[in-house]
Structure formats: C-alpha cells, structure tokens
mmCIF file of C-alpha atoms in Angstrom:
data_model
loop_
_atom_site.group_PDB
_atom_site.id
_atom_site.type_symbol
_atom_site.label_atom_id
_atom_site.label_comp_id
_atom_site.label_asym_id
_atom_site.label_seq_id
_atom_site.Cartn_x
_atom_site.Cartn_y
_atom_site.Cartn_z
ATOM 1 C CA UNK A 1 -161.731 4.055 -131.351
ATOM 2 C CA UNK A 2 -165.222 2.465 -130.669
ATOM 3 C CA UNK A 3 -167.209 3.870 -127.706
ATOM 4 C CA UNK A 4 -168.467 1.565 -126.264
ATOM 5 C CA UNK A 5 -171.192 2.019 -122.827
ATOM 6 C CA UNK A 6 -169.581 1.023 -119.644
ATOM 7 C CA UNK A 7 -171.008 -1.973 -118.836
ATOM 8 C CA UNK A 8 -170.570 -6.173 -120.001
ATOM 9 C CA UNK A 9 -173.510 -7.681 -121.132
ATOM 10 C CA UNK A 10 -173.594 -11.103 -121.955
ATOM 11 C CA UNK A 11 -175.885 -12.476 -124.896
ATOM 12 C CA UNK A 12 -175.512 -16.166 -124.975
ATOM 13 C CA UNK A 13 -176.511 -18.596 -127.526
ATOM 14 C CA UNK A 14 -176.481 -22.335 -125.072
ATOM 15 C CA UNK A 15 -176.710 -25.016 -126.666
ATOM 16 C CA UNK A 16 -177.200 -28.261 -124.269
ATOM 17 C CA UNK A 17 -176.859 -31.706 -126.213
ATOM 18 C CA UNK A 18 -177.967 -34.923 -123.915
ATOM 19 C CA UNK A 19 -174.981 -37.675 -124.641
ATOM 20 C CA UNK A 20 -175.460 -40.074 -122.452
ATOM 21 C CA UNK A 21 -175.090 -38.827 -119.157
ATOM 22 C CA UNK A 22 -173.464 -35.665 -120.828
ATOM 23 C CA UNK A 23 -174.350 -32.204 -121.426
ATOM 24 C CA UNK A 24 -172.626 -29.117 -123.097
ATOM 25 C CA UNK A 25 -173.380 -25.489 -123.137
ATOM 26 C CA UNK A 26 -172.335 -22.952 -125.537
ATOM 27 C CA UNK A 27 -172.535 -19.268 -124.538
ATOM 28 C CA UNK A 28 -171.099 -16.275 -126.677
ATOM 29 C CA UNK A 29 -170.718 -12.843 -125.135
ATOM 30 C CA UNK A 30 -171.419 -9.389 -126.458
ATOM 31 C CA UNK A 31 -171.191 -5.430 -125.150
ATOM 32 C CA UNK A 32 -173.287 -2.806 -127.017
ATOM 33 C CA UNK A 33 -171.633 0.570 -128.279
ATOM 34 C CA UNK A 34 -173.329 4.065 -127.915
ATOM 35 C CA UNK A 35 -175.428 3.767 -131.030
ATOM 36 C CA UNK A 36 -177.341 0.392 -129.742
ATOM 37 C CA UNK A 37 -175.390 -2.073 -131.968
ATOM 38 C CA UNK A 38 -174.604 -5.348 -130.828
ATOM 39 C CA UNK A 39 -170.515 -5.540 -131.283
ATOM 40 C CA UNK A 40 -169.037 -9.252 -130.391
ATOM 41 C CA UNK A 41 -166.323 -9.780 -128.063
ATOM 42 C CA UNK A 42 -165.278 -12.918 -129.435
ATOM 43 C CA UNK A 43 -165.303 -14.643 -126.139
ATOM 44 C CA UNK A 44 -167.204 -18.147 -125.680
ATOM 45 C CA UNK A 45 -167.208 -20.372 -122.560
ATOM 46 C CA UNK A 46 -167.983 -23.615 -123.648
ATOM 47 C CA UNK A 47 -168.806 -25.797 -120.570
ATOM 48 C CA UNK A 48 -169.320 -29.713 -120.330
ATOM 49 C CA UNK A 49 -171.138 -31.771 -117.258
ATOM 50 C CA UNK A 50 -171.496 -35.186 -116.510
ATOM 51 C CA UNK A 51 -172.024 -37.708 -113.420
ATOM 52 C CA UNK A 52 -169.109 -36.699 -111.234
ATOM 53 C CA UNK A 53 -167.573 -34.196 -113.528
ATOM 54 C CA UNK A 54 -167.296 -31.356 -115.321
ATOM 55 C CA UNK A 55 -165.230 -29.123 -117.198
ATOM 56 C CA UNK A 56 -165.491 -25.135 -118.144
ATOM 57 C CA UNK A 57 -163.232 -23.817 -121.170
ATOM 58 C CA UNK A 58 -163.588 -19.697 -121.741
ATOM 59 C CA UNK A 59 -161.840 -18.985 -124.883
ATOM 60 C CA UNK A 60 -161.305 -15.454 -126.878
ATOM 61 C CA UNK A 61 -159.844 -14.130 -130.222
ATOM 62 C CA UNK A 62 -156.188 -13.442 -130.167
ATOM 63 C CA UNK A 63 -154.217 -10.985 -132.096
ATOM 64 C CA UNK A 64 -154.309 -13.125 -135.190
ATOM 65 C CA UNK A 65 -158.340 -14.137 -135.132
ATOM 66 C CA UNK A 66 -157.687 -17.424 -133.935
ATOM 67 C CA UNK A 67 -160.167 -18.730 -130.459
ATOM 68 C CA UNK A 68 -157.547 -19.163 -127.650
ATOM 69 C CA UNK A 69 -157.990 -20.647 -124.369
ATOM 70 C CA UNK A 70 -158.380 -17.644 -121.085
ATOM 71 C CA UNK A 71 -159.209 -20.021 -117.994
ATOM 72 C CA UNK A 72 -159.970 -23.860 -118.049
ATOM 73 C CA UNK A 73 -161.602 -25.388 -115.051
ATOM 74 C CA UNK A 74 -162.104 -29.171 -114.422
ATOM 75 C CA UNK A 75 -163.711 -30.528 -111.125
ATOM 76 C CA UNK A 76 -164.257 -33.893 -110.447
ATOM 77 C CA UNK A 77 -165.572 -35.725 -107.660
ATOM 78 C CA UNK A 78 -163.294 -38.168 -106.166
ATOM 79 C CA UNK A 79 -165.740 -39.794 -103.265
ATOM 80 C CA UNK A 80 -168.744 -39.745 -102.059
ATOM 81 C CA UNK A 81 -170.974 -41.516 -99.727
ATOM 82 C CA UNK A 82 -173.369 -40.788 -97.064
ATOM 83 C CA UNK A 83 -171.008 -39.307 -94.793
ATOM 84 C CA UNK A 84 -169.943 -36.524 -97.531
ATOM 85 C CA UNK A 85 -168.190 -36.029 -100.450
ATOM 86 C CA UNK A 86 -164.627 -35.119 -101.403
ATOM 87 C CA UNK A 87 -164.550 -33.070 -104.680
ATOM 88 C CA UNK A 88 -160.871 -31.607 -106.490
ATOM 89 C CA UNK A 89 -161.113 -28.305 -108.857
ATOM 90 C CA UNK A 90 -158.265 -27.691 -110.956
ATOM 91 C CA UNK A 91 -158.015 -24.427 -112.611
ATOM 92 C CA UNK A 92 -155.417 -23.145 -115.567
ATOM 93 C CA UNK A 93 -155.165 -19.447 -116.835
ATOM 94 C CA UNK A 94 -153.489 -18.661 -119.895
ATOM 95 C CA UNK A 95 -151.705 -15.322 -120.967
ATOM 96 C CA UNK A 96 -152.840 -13.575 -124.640
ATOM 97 C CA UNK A 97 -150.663 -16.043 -126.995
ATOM 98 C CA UNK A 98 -152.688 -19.235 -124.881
ATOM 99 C CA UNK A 99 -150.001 -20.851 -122.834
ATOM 100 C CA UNK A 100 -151.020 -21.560 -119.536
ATOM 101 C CA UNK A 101 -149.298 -20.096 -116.336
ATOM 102 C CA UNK A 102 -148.582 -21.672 -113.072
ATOM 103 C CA UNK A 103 -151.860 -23.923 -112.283
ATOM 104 C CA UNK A 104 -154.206 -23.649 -109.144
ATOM 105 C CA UNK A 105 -155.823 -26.558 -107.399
ATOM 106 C CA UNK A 106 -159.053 -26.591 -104.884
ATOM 107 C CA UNK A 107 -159.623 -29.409 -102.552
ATOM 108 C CA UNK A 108 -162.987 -29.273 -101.343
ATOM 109 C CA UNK A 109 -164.071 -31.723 -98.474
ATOM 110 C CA UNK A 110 -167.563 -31.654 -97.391
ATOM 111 C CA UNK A 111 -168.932 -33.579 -94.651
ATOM 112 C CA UNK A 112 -172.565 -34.389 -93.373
ATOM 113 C CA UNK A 113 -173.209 -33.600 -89.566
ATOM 114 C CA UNK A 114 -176.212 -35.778 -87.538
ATOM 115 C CA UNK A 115 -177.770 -32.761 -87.193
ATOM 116 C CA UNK A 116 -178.354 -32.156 -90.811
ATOM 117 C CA UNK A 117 -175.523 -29.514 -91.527
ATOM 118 C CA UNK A 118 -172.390 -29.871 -93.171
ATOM 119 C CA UNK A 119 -168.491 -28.799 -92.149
ATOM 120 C CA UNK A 120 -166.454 -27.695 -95.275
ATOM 121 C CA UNK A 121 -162.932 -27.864 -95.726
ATOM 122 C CA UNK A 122 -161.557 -25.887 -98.977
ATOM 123 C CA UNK A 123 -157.747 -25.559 -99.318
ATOM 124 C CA UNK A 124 -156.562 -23.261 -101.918
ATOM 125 C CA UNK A 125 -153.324 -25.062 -103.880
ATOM 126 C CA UNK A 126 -151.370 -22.352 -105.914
ATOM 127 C CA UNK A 127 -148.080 -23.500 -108.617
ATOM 128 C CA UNK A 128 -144.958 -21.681 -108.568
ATOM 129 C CA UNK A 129 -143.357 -20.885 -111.274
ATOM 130 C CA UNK A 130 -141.493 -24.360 -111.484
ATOM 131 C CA UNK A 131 -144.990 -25.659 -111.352
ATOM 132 C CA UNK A 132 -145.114 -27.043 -107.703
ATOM 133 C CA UNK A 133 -148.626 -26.700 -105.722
ATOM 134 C CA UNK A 134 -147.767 -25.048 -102.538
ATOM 135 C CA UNK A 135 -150.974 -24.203 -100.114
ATOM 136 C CA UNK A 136 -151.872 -20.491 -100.494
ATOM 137 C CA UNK A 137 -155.162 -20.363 -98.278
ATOM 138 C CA UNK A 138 -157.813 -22.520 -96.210
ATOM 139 C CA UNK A 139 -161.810 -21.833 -95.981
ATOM 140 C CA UNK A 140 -163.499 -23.682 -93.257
ATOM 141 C CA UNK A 141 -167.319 -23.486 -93.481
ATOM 142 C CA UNK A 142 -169.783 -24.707 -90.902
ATOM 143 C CA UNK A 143 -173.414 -24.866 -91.230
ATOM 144 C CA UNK A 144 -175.622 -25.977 -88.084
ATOM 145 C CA UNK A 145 -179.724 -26.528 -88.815
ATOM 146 C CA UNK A 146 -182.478 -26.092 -85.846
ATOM 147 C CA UNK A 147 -186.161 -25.864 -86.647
ATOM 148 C CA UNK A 148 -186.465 -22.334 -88.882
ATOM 149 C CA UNK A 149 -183.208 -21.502 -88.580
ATOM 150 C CA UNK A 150 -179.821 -22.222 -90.362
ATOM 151 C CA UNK A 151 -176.408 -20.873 -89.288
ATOM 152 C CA UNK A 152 -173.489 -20.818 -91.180
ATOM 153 C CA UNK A 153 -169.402 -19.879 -89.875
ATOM 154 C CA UNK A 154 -166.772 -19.349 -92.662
ATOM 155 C CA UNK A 155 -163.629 -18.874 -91.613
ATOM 156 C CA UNK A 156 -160.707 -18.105 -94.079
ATOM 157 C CA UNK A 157 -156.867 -18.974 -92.804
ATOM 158 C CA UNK A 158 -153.948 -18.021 -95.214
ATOM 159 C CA UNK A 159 -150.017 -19.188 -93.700
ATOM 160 C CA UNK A 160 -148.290 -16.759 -91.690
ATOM 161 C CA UNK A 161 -144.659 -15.704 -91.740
ATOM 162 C CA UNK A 162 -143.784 -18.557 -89.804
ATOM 163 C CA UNK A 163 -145.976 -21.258 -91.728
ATOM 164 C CA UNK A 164 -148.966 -21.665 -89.024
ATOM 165 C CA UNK A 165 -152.397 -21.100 -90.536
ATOM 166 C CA UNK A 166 -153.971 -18.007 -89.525
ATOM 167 C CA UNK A 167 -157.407 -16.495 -89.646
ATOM 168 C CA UNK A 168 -157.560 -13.619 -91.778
ATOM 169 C CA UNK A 169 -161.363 -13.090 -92.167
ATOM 170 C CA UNK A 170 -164.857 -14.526 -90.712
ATOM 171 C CA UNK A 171 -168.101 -14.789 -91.989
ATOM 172 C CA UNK A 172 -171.173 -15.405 -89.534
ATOM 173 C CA UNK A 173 -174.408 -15.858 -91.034
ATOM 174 C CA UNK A 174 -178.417 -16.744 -90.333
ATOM 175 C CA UNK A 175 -181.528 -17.815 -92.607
ATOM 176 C CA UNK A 176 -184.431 -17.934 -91.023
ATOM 177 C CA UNK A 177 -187.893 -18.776 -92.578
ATOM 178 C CA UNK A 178 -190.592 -16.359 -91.940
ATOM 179 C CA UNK A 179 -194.368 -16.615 -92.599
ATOM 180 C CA UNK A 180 -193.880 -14.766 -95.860
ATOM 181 C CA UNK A 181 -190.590 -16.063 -96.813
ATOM 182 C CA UNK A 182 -187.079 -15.752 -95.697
ATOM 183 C CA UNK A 183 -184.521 -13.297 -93.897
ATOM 184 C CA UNK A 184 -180.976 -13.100 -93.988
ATOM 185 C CA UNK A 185 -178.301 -11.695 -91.884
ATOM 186 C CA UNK A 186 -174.335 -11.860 -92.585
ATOM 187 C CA UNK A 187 -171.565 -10.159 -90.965
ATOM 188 C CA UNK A 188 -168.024 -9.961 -92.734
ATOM 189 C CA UNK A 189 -165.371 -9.780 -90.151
ATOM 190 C CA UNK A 190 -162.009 -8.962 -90.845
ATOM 191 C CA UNK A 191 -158.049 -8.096 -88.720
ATOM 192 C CA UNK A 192 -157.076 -4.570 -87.953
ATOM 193 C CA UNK A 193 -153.801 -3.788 -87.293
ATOM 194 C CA UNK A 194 -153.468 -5.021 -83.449
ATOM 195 C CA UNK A 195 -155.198 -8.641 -85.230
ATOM 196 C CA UNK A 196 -158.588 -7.803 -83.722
ATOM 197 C CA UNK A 197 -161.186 -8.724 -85.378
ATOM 198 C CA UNK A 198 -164.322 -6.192 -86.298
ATOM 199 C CA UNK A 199 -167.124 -6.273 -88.280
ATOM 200 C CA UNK A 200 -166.481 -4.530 -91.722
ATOM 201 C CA UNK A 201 -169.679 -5.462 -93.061
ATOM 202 C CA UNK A 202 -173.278 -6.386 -92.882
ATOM 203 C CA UNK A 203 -175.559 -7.935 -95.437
ATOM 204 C CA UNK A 204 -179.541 -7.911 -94.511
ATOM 205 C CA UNK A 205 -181.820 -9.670 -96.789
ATOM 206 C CA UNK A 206 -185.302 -10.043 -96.809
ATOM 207 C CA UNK A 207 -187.468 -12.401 -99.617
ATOM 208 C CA UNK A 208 -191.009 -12.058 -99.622
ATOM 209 C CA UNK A 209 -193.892 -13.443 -101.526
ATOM 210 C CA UNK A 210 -197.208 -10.644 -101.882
ATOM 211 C CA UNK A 211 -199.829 -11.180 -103.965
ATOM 212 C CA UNK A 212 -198.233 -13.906 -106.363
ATOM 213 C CA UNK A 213 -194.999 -11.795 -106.758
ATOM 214 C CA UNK A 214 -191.864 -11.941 -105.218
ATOM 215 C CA UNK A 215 -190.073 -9.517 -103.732
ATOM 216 C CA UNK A 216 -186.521 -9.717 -102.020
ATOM 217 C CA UNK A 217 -184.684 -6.238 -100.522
ATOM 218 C CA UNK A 218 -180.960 -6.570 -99.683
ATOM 219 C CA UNK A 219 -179.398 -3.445 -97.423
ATOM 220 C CA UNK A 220 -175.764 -3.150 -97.483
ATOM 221 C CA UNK A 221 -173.800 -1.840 -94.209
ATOM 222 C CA UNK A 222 -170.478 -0.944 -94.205
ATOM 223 C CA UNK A 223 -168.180 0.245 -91.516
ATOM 224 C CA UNK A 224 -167.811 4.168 -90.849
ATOM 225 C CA UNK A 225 -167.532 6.521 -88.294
ATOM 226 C CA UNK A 226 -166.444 3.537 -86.092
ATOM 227 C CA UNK A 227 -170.670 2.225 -86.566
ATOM 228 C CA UNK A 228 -172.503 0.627 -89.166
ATOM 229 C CA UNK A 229 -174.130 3.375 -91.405
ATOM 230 C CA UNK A 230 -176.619 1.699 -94.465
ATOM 231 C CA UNK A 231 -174.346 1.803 -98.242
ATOM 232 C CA UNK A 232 -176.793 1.048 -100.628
ATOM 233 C CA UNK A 233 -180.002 -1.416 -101.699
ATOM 234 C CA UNK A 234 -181.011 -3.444 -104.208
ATOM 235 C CA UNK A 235 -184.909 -4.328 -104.381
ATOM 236 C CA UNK A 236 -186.177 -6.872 -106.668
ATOM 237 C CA UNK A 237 -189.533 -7.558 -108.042
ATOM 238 C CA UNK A 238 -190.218 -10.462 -109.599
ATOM 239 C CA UNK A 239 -193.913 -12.226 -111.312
ATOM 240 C CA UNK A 240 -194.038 -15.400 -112.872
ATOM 241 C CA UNK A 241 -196.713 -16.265 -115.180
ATOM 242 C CA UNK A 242 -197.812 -20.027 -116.007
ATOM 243 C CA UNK A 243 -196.165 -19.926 -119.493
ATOM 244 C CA UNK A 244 -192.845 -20.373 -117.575
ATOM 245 C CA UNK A 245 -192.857 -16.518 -118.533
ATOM 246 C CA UNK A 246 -190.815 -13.951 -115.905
ATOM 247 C CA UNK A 247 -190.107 -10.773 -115.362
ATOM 248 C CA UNK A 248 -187.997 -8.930 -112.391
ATOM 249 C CA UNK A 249 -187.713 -5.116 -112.183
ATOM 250 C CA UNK A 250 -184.452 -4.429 -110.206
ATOM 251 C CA UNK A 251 -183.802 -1.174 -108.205
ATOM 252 C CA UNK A 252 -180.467 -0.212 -106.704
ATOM 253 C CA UNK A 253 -179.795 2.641 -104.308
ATOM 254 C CA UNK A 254 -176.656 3.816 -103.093
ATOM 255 C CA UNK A 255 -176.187 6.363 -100.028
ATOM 256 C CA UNK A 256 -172.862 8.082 -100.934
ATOM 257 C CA UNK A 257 -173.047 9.591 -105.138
ATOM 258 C CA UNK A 258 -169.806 10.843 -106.378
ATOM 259 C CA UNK A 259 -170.922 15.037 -107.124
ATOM 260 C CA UNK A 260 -173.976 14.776 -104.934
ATOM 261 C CA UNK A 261 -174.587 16.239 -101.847
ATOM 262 C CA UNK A 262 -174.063 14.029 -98.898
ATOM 263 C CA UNK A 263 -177.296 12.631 -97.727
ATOM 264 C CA UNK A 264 -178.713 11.697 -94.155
ATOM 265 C CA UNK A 265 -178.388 8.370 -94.912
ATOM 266 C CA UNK A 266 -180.701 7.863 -97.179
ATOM 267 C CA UNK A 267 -180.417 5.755 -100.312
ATOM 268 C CA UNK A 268 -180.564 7.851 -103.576
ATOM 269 C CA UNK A 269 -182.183 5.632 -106.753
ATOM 270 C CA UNK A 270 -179.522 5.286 -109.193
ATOM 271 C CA UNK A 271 -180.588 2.651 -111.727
ATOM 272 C CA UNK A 272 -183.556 0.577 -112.621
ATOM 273 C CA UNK A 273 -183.451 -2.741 -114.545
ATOM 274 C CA UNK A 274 -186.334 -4.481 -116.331
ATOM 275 C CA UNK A 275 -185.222 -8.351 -117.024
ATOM 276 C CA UNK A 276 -187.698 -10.341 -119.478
ATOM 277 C CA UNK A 277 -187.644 -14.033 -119.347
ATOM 278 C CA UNK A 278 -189.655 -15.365 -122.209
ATOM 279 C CA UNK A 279 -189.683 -19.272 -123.488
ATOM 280 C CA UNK A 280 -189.650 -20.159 -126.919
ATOM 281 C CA UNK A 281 -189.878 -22.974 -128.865
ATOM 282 C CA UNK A 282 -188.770 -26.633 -127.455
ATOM 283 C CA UNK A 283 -186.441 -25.905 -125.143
ATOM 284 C CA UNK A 284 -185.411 -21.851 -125.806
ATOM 285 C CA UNK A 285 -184.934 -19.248 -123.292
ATOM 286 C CA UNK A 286 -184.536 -15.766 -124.101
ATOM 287 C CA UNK A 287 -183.693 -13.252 -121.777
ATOM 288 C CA UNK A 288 -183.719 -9.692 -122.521
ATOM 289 C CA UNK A 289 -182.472 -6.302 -119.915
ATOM 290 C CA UNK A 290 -183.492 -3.158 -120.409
ATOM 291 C CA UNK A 291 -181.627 -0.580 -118.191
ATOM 292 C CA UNK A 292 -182.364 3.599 -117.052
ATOM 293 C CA UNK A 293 -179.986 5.548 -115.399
ATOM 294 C CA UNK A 294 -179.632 8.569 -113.684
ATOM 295 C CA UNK A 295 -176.869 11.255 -115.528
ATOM 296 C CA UNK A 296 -175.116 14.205 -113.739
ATOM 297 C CA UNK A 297 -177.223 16.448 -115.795
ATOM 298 C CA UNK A 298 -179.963 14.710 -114.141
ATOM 299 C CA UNK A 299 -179.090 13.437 -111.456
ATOM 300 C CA UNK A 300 -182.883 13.048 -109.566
ATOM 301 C CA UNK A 301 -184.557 11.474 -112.621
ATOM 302 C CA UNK A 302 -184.081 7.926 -114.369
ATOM 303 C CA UNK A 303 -183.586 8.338 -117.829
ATOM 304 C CA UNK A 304 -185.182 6.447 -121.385
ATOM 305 C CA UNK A 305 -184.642 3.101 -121.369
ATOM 306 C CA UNK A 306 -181.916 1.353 -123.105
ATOM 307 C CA UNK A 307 -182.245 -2.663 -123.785
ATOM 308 C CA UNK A 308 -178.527 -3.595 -123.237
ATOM 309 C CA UNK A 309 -178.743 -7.186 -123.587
ATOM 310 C CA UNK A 310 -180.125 -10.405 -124.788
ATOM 311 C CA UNK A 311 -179.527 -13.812 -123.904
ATOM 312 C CA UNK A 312 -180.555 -17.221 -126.333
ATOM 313 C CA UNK A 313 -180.213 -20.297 -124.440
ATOM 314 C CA UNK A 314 -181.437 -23.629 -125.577
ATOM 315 C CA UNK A 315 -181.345 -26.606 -123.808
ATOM 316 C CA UNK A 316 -181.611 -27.057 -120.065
ATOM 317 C CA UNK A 317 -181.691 -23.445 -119.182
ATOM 318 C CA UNK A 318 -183.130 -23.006 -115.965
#
C-alpha cells in the first residue's frame, strides 16, 4: 500500500475559455506520498458560469478507469430586480458505479431592506427514495447596516415531530470597521436538552493593515467548564507586491495537544504555512504551499519544510 501524508492538497490546472457570456474552469486534484511525489487522484471538477447560471460537475476514476460523475450542482437564478433576487440550487450525488441518489434542492430568496441590508430565506429540499422533495431544513439570515457597523442573525429551523419548524441553532454576528481595518465577532448558539439555548461558540477576528502588509488573527472559543476558554488561532500574514505577486505565512495554534501537557490556556504553535502566489504568463496563476510541523519527537520545534502543493490556474483566477 502507498503511504501517503495525511493531508489533501489540491494542484489545479483551470482553464477559463470566454464563450460569449460563458466561462469554464478545469481543476485536477493531487495528494503527495512520503517520498515528495506528486500521485493523482483522478478527481476533476469541471465548473461552467454564465449570466444567471452556473453549473459544477466533480468527477473521479471508477473501478474500471473510466471519469464518473461524484456531485453535480446547477444554480440558476430565477428573478431578480431591485427588490432582491430569487435563486434555485439543485444538487445530485452519485454512488461509485455513477448513478445518482435521491436529489437535493436549495431555494434561496434574498431580499433588499431600505436600510441597505438584506433578509435571506434558504429552504433545504431533500428526495426520498421515490424521488419526492420533502423540506428537510430552513436558514433565515438577516443582515442590518448602521454607519461602521454590520450585523448579521442566522437562524436555522429543521421540522419537529409534529411538522412545526423549529429553531435548532443561531448565529449572531458583528463587522465593524476600525481605523486599521476590520473586527469580527460571532457567536454560535445552539439547544441543550431543556431547548435552551447557549452559546457553544465564539469566533473573534481581527484584519489589520501595518506597514503595507496585512495581517488578520482569528481566536477560537469554545464552551468548557460552563465559560468560554480560548481553542486555538490562526494568524495570517500576508504582502502583496505590484507584480500581482503574494505571499501569506499562516500560523495555527491550538490550546489542548493530544500527549502534551495541559496548558494554562495558552495556544501551543503547531504548524506554519508559507503560500506563494506568483503570475505567469497571460493569464497564469501558480500557487505553491510549503508546510512545517511539529512531531511528538519534537513536539516544541517546527520541523523542515515540506512544499505539499501546487496549483496552475489560467484564466480568470483571482
């Protein structure tokens, strides 16, 4: 058996053709084993846009070498005006040999406030097995605008035993603009067993600009000990250059490390990630991550650096 490192890199090769009012992308994915070689996956998501629609096909080899169809998605928009829009998703999943199971439909209604938000009504359609759409789940999302600061209020309603709607999880969040850039706050509530809501979650985010570079720190709270105690962090560095050249250097901490001692709360460094964004020739992108880890032989140190993936794209990338 090939061994193969433990995480799914994607190398894509995306092709985008102008027809019209049409464009296509190619994109081919790949993992690399223990020795650095590239081995292909043989899966491909080829996706196709135009005005009002589009269309996403992921495909992979099948026991006999042949491309077979995994997940097709098709959304088209069926209004839209000032007011808002009205937009229907329809998504198909096959099983190994390519025939496609029971299908799922998305009906998303969006609609423009005075104020300058929106109110968004998702309902979640799922097939039976005789192939009739029954409703399996409701999102309601409402964003509200004043001056430097945006709100938003998600709230997700699945049927009950007796057929009524009911709310099964909320979502609360604010943007504000700062001098230096922007901060985020979101809070995840969810039902405990008496159907009380708590918050299970927090999500602070912070995007800054110093110096010409930009750097954005996400904290992660989850619920324990009946408080909020910090999870982990992600901080990302990013410089542009005026080529259209990019790089980001990625950081992620976590709190709690399987075979490590239990810290006071704070964040242990566990990875680093060095992304390259380089343009080529007409319109070529090509991406490249280099990853270090820690090991349980070293579990304090980061160690050589491994490039784990490389992505082509042509076309319009960005």
């Amino acid at each position: 058996m090939r061994s193969c490192v433990a995480v799914i890199v994607c190398v894509s090769a995306c092709v985008s053709v102008a027809l019209g009012q049409q464009s296509t992308k190619l994109e081919n994915s790949y993992v690399y084993d223990v020795n650095g070689r590239r081995v292909e996956t043989g899966i491909s998501v080829l996706s196709t846009q135009s005005k009002g629609a589009s269309s996403t096909v992921e495909r992979a080899l099948n026991a006999n070498g042949r491309l077979a169809p995994l997940e097709a998605i098709e959304e088209q928009v069926l209004s839209e005006d000032a007011n808002g829009r009205i937009v229907e998703r329809t998504i198909r999943r096959y099983d190994a040999n390519g025939i496609p199971g029971p299908p799922e439909k998305q009906r998303i209604e969006e609609t423009r406030q005075a104020d300058g938000g929106t109110r968004t009504l998702t309902t979640l359609y799922r097939g039976d097995i005789n192939g009739a759409l029954q409703v399996a789940e409701r999102t309601v999302a409402e964003t509200r605008k004043n001056a430097d600061t945006e709100t938003t209020r998600v709230t997700v309603e699945k049927p009950s035993l007796n057929g009524a709607f009911e709310a099964v999880e909320r979502r609360e969040s604010t943007n504000r603009k700062t001098a230096a850039g922007l901060a985020t706050e979101t809070s995840t509530y969810r039902r405990d067993e008496n159907g009380r809501f708590f918050e299970a979650q927090r999500l602070l985010s912070e995007t800054k600009t110093v110096n010409g570079q930009s750097v954005a720190n996400l904290s992660q709270y989850e619920l324990k000990n009946s408080r909020m105690e910090l999870s982990g962090q992600t901080v990302t560095r990013t410089r542009r250059q005026p080529d259209g050249s990019e790089t980001s250097e990625v950081e992620i901490y976590k709190v709690d490390v399987p075979g490590r001692p239990v810290t006071t709360g704070k964040p242990v460094l566990l990875e680093q990630q060095i992304i390259e964004r380089q343009p080529g020739q007409g319109q070529t992108l090509v991406e490249s991550v280099t990853v270090r880890r820690t090991s349980p032989n070293a579990p304090d140190r980061l160690g050589e650096p491994h490039k784990i993936s490389e992505r082509v794209c042509q076309g319009n990338c960005r």
